[in-house]
Amino acid sequence: LIVDRKKKITNNSIIVAAVNDELVVKKIKYENKTIQLISENNDFSPIIINKNDRFEIWGAVKSVIKNV
């Protein structure tokens, strides 16, 4: 992944974030004063960030380079 740490994060941006010491790549959704992290895979439930969570946005995903 290429991550832009300076790009403004808006609703539905795909981001890299640390949530309680775990890195995730999710779509961010701001709704009714809450932050939700949504997976593109419907098998995973959204992560709802609450005030007790350690949450830090590392940046917006700019590009995907696939060579595994």
mmCIF file of C-alpha atoms in Angstrom:
data_model
loop_
_atom_site.group_PDB
_atom_site.id
_atom_site.type_symbol
_atom_site.label_atom_id
_atom_site.label_comp_id
_atom_site.label_asym_id
_atom_site.label_seq_id
_atom_site.Cartn_x
_atom_site.Cartn_y
_atom_site.Cartn_z
ATOM 1 C CA LEU A 1 0.000 0.000 0.000
ATOM 2 C CA ILE A 2 1.065 3.543 -0.634
ATOM 3 C CA VAL A 3 -0.238 5.705 2.204
ATOM 4 C CA ASP A 4 -0.472 9.502 2.063
ATOM 5 C CA ARG A 5 -0.069 10.843 5.586
ATOM 6 C CA LYS A 6 -0.913 14.416 4.538
ATOM 7 C CA LYS A 7 -4.092 13.807 2.529
ATOM 8 C CA LYS A 8 -7.264 15.062 4.162
ATOM 9 C CA ILE A 9 -9.394 12.203 5.479
ATOM 10 C CA THR A 10 -13.016 12.502 4.394
ATOM 11 C CA ASN A 11 -16.102 10.322 4.714
ATOM 12 C CA ASN A 12 -15.555 7.037 2.834
ATOM 13 C CA SER A 13 -11.769 7.453 2.574
ATOM 14 C CA ILE A 14 -9.841 4.192 2.770
ATOM 15 C CA ILE A 15 -7.386 4.562 5.610
ATOM 16 C CA VAL A 16 -4.684 2.809 7.563
ATOM 17 C CA ALA A 17 -5.326 3.205 11.278
ATOM 18 C CA ALA A 18 -4.171 1.847 14.608
ATOM 19 C CA VAL A 19 -7.066 0.719 16.793
ATOM 20 C CA ASN A 20 -6.077 -0.495 20.239
ATOM 21 C CA ASP A 21 -2.577 -1.358 18.968
ATOM 22 C CA GLU A 22 -3.851 -3.251 15.904
ATOM 23 C CA LEU A 23 -3.320 -1.937 12.370
ATOM 24 C CA VAL A 24 -6.339 -2.015 10.062
ATOM 25 C CA VAL A 25 -7.136 -0.924 6.519
ATOM 26 C CA LYS A 26 -10.772 0.156 6.386
ATOM 27 C CA LYS A 27 -13.166 2.683 4.896
ATOM 28 C CA ILE A 28 -13.926 5.427 7.412
ATOM 29 C CA LYS A 29 -17.487 6.570 7.882
ATOM 30 C CA TYR A 30 -18.522 9.556 9.989
ATOM 31 C CA GLU A 31 -22.161 9.234 11.060
ATOM 32 C CA ASN A 32 -24.111 10.896 13.882
ATOM 33 C CA LYS A 33 -20.954 11.983 15.742
ATOM 34 C CA THR A 34 -19.516 8.460 15.572
ATOM 35 C CA ILE A 35 -16.612 7.000 13.670
ATOM 36 C CA GLN A 36 -17.079 3.634 12.023
ATOM 37 C CA LEU A 37 -14.444 1.616 10.212
ATOM 38 C CA ILE A 38 -16.059 -0.462 7.486
ATOM 39 C CA SER A 39 -14.530 -3.497 5.807
ATOM 40 C CA GLU A 40 -14.933 -4.099 2.089
ATOM 41 C CA ASN A 41 -15.545 -7.743 3.049
ATOM 42 C CA ASN A 42 -19.105 -8.145 4.370
ATOM 43 C CA ASP A 43 -17.988 -11.074 6.569
ATOM 44 C CA PHE A 44 -16.477 -8.519 8.970
ATOM 45 C CA SER A 45 -18.587 -6.283 11.193
ATOM 46 C CA PRO A 46 -17.868 -2.546 11.330
ATOM 47 C CA ILE A 47 -15.563 -1.305 14.066
ATOM 48 C CA ILE A 48 -17.225 1.495 16.010
ATOM 49 C CA ILE A 49 -14.662 3.747 17.685
ATOM 50 C CA ASN A 50 -15.567 4.840 21.202
ATOM 51 C CA LYS A 51 -13.903 7.261 23.583
ATOM 52 C CA ASN A 52 -11.994 4.487 25.401
ATOM 53 C CA ASP A 53 -10.341 3.177 22.230
ATOM 54 C CA ARG A 54 -6.792 4.090 21.311
ATOM 55 C CA PHE A 55 -7.344 5.317 17.763
ATOM 56 C CA GLU A 56 -4.873 6.942 15.403
ATOM 57 C CA ILE A 57 -5.211 7.459 11.665
ATOM 58 C CA TRP A 58 -1.882 6.803 9.938
ATOM 59 C CA GLY A 59 -3.010 8.069 6.548
ATOM 60 C CA ALA A 60 -5.169 7.612 3.462
ATOM 61 C CA VAL A 61 -4.507 4.753 1.066
ATOM 62 C CA LYS A 62 -3.365 6.276 -2.196
ATOM 63 C CA SER A 63 -2.495 3.175 -4.178
ATOM 64 C CA VAL A 64 -2.189 -0.590 -3.958
ATOM 65 C CA ILE A 65 0.842 -2.406 -5.314
ATOM 66 C CA LYS A 66 0.195 -6.118 -5.467
ATOM 67 C CA ASN A 67 3.246 -8.341 -5.543
ATOM 68 C CA VAL A 68 3.096 -10.939 -2.787
#
